mmCIF file of C-alpha atoms in Angstrom:
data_model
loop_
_atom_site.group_PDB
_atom_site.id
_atom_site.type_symbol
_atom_site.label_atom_id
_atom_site.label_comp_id
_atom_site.label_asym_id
_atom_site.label_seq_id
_atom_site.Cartn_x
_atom_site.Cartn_y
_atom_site.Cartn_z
ATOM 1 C CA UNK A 20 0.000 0.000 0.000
ATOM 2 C CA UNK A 21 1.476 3.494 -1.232
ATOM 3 C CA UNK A 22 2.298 6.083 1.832
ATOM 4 C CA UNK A 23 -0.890 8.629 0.288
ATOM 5 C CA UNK A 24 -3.013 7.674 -2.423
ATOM 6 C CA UNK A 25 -5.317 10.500 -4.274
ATOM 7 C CA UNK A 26 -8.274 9.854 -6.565
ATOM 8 C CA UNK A 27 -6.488 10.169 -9.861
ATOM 9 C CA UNK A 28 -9.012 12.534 -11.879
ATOM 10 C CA UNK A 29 -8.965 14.241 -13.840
ATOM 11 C CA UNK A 30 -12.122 16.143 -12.574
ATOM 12 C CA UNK A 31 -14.480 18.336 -14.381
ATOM 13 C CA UNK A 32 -17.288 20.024 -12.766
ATOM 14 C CA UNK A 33 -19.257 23.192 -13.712
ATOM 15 C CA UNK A 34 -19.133 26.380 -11.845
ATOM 16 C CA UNK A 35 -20.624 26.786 -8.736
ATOM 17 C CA UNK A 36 -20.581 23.129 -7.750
ATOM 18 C CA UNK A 37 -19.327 21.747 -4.369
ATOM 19 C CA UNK A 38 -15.870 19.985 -5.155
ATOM 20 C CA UNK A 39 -14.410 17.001 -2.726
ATOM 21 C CA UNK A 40 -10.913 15.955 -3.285
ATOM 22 C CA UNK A 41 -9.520 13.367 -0.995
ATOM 23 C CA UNK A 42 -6.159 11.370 0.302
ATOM 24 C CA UNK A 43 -6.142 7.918 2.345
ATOM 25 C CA UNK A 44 -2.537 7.744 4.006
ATOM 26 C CA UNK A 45 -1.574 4.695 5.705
ATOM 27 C CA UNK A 46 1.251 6.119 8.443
ATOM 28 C CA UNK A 47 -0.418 6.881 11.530
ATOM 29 C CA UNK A 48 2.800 9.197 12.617
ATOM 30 C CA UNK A 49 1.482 11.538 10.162
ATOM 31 C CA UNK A 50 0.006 14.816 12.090
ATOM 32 C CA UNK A 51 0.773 17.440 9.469
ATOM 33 C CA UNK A 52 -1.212 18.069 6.327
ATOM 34 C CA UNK A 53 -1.391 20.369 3.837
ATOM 35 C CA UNK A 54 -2.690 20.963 0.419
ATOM 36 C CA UNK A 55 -0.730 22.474 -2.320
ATOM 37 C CA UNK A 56 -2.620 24.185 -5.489
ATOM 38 C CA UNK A 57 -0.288 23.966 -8.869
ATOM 39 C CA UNK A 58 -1.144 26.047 -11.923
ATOM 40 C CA UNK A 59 -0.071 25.436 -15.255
ATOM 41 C CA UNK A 60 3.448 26.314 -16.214
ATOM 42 C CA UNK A 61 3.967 27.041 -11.968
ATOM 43 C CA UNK A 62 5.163 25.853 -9.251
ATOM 44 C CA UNK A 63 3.033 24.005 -6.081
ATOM 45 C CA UNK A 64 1.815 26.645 -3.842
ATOM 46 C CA UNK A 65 0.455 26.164 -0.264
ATOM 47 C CA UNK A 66 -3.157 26.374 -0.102
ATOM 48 C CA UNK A 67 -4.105 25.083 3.269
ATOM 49 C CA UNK A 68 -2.153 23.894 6.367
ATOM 50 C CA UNK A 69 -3.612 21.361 9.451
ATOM 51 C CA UNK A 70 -1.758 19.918 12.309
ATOM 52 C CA UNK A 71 -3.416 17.503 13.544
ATOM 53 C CA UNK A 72 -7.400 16.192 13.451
ATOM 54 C CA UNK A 73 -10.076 18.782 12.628
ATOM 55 C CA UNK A 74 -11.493 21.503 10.365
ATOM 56 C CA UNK A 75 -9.821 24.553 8.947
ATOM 57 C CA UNK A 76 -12.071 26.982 7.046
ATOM 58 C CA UNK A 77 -10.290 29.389 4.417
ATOM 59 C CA UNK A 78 -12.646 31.777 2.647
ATOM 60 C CA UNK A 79 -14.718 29.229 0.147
ATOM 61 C CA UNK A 80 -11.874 26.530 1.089
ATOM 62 C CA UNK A 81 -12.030 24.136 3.989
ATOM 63 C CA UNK A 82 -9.734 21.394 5.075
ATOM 64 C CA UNK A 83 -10.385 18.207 6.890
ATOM 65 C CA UNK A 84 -8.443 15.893 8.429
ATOM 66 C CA UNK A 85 -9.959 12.579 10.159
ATOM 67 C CA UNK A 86 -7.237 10.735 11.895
ATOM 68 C CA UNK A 87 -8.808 7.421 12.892
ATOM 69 C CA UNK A 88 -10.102 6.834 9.320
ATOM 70 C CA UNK A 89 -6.295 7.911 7.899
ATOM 71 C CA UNK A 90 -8.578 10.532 5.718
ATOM 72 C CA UNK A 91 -8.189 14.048 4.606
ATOM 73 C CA UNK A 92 -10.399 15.942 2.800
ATOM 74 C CA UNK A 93 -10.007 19.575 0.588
ATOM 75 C CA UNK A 94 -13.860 21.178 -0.191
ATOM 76 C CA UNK A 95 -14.367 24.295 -2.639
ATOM 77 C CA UNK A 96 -17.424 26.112 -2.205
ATOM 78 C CA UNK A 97 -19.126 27.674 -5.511
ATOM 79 C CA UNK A 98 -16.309 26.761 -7.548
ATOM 80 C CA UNK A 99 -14.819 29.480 -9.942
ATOM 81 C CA UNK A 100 -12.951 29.103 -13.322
ATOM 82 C CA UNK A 101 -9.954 30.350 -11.609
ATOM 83 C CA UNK A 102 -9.657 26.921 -9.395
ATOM 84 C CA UNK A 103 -8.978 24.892 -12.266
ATOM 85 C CA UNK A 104 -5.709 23.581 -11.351
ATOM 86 C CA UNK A 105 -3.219 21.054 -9.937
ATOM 87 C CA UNK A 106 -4.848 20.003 -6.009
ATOM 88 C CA UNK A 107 -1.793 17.732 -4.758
ATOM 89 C CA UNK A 108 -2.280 16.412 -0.818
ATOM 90 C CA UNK A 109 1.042 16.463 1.058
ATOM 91 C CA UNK A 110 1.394 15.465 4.892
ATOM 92 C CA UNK A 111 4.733 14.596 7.017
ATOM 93 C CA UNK A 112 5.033 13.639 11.175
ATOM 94 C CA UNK A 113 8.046 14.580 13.056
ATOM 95 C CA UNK A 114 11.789 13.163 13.973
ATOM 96 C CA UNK A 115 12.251 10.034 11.607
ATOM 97 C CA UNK A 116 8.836 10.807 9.810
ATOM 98 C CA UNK A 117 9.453 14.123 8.910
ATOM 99 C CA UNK A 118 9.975 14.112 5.301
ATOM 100 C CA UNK A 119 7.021 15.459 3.440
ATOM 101 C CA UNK A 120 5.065 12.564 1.312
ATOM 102 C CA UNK A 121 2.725 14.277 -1.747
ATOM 103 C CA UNK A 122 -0.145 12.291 -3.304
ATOM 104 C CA UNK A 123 0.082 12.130 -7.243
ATOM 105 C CA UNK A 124 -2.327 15.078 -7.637
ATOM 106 C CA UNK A 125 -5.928 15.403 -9.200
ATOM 107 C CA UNK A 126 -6.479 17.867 -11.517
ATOM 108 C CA UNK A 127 -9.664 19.799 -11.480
ATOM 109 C CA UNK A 128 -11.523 21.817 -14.155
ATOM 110 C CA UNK A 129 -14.425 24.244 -13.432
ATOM 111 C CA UNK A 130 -16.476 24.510 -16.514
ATOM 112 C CA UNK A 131 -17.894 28.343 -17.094
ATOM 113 C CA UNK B 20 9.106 39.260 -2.992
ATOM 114 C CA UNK B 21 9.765 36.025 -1.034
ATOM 115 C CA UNK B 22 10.719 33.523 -4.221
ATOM 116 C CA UNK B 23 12.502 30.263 -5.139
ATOM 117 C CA UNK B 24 14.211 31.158 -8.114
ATOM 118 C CA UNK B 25 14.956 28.550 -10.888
ATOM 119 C CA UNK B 26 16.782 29.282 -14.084
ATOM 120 C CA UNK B 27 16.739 28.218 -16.673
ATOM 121 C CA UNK B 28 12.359 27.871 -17.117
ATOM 122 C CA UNK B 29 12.791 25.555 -20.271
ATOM 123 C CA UNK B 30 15.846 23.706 -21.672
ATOM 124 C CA UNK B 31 17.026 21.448 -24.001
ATOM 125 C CA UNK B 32 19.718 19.081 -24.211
ATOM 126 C CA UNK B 33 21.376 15.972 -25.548
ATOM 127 C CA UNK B 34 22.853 12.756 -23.904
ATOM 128 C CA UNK B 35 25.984 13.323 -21.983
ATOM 129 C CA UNK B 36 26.249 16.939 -22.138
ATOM 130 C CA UNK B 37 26.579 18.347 -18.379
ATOM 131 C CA UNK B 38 24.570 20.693 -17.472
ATOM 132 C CA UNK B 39 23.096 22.887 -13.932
ATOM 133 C CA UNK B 40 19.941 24.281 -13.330
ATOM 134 C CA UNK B 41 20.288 26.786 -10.545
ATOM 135 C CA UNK B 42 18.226 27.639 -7.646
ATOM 136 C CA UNK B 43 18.124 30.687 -5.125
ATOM 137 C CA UNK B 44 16.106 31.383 -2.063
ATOM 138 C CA UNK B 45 15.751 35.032 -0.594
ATOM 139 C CA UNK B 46 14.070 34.026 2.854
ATOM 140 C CA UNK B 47 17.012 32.910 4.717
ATOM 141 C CA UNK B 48 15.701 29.480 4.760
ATOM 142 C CA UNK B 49 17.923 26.282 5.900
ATOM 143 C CA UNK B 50 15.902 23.410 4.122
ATOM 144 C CA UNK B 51 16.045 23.467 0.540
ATOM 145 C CA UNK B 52 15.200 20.715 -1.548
ATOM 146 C CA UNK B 53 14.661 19.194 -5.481
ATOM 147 C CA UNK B 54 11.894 16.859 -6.986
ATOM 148 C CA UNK B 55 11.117 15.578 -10.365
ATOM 149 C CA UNK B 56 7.550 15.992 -11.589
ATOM 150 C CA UNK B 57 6.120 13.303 -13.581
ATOM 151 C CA UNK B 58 2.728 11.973 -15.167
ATOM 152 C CA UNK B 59 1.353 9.571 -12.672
ATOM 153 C CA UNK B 60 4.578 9.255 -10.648
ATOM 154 C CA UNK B 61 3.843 13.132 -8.902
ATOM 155 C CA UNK B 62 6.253 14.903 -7.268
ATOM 156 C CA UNK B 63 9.475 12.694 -6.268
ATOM 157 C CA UNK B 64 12.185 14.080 -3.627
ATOM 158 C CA UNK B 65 15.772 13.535 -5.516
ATOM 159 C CA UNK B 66 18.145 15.591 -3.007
ATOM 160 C CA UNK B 67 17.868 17.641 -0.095
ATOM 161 C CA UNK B 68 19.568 20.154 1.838
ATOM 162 C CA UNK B 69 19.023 20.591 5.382
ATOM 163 C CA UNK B 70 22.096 23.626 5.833
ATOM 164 C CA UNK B 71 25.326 24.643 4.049
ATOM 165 C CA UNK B 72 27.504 21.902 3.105
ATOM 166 C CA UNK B 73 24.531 19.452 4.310
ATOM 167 C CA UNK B 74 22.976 17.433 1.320
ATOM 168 C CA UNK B 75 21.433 13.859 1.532
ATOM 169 C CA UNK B 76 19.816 11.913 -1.028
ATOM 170 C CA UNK B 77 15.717 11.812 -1.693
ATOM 171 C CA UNK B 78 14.035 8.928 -3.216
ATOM 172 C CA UNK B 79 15.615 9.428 -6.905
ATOM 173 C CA UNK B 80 19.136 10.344 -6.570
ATOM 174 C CA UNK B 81 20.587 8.582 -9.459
ATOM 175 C CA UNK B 82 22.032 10.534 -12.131
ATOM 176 C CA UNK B 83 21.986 13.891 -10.239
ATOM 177 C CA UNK B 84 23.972 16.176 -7.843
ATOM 178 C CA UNK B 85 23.429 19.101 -5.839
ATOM 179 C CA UNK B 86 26.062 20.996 -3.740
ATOM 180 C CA UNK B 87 25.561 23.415 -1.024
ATOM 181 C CA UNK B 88 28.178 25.861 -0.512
ATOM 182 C CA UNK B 89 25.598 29.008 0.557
ATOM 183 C CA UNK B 90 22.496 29.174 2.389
ATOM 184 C CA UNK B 91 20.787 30.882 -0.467
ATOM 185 C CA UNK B 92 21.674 28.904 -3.411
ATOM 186 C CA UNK B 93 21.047 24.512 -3.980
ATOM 187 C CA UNK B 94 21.977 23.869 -7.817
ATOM 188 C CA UNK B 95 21.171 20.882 -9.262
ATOM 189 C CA UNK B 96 23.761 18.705 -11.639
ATOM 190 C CA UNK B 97 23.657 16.706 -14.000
ATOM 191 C CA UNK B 98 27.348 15.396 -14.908
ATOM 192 C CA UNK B 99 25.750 12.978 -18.184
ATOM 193 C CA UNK B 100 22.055 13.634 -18.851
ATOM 194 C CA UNK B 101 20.002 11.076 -20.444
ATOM 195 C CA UNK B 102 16.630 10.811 -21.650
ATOM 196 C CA UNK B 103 15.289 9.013 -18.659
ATOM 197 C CA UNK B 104 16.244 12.641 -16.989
ATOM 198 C CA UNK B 105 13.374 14.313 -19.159
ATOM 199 C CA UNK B 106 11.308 16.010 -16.561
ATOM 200 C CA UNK B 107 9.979 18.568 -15.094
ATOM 201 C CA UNK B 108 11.910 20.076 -11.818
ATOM 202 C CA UNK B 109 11.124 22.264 -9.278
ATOM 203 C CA UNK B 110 13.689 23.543 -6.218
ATOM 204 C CA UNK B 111 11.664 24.071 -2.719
ATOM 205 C CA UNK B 112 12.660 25.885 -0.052
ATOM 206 C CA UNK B 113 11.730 26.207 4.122
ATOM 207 C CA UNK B 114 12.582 27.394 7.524
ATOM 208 C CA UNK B 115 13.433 23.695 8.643
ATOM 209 C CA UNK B 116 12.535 20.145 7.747
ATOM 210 C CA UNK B 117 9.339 19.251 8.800
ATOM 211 C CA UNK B 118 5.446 19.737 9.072
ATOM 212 C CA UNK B 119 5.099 23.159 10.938
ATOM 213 C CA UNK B 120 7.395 24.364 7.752
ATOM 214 C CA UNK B 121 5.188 24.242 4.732
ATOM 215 C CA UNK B 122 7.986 24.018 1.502
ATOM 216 C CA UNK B 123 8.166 27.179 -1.094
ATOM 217 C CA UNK B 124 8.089 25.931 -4.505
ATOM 218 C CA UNK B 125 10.064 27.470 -7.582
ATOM 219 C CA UNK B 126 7.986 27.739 -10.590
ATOM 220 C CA UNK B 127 10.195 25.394 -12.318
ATOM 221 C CA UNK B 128 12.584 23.931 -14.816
ATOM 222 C CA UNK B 129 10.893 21.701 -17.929
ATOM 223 C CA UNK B 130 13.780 19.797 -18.695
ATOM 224 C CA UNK B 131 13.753 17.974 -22.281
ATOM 225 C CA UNK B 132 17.257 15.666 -23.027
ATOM 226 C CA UNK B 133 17.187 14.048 -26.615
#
């Protein structure tokens, strides 16, 4: 079993619609997670940053993280032409699990 | 600004002939770090850099060096590209290794070696 795994995609959904993009890990040392947003011809950006189990609201963004189920979670809220991108989950523990482990990345489209 | 900076953005090679793609940070940071970006392999660690004259190998190190002789600058080398090496590459940087310090990405280096 890979480290993370993330739904391949590609995605396509039409603007305004509720997007879910997920990531199973399988290290329970994990207690950092983050997801990174990559345009085309750029590089991965930080879009949202969780230690630990919970919520994080950003704007029309929020981040989930469910520990016990090894489960995060990225939702957009009335999706906008300008998401279409690159959504890659990333997450890393501490001491000998500290090196940052990225999904593959799904890549989303928002249809005008 | 606070950037990564990569140079060159596109370039193309052929087998064998050496060749650097630089990388500078302007936020003081210690970690820096490089990764290959391929279709459904994602983002792959090949060398890091946790301070000056402090490199250790990612997951992909073969065929590539990096050297570390200021904080500010982590070039990547390749001493005898080869096709396998076509890629796309991107230089991170952060405060320290680890979860509480989110990685700054360059915008990257499309590598093409015939």
């Amino acid at each position: 079993q890979k480290e993370v795994e993330q739904d391949p995609g590609p995605l396509s959904v039409p603007e305004g619609a509720i997007v879910s993009l997920n990531c199973t890990y399988s290290n329970s040392a994990f207690q950092y997670f983050m997801w990174y947003r990559q345009y085309s011809r750029k590089g991965p950006e930080l879009l949202m940053y969780t230690y630990s189990s919970g919520n994080k609201e950003d704007g029309r963004f929020t981040a989930q993280v469910d520990k016990s189920s090894k489960y995060i979670s990225l939702f957009i809220r009335d999706s906008q032409p300008s998401d279409s991108a690159t959504y890659l989950c990333a997450m890393t523990g501490t001491g000998a699990n500290s090196k940052l482990t990225f999904g593959k990345g799904i890549t989303l489209s928002v249809r005008p | 600004e606070a950037q990564v900076t990569q140079n060159p953005r596109y370039l193309i090679t052929v087998t064998g002939k050496k060749l650097t793609v630089t990388c500078s940070q302007n936020m003081n940071h210690e970690y820096m770090s490089w990764y290959r970006q391929d279709p459904g392999l994602g983002l792959r660690q090949i060398y890091y850099s946790m301070n000056v004259e402090v490199t250790d190998k990612g997951d992909v190190p073969e065929g590539y060096k990096v050297s570390r002789k200021e904080k500010r600058n982590f070039p990547l080398i390749l001493e005898s590209p080869s096709p396998n090496q076509t890629s796309l590459y991107f230089c991170a940087s952060s405060p320290s290794e680890g979860g509480n310090s989110p990685l700054h990405f360059g915008n990257g280096t499309r590598l093409t070696v015939t």
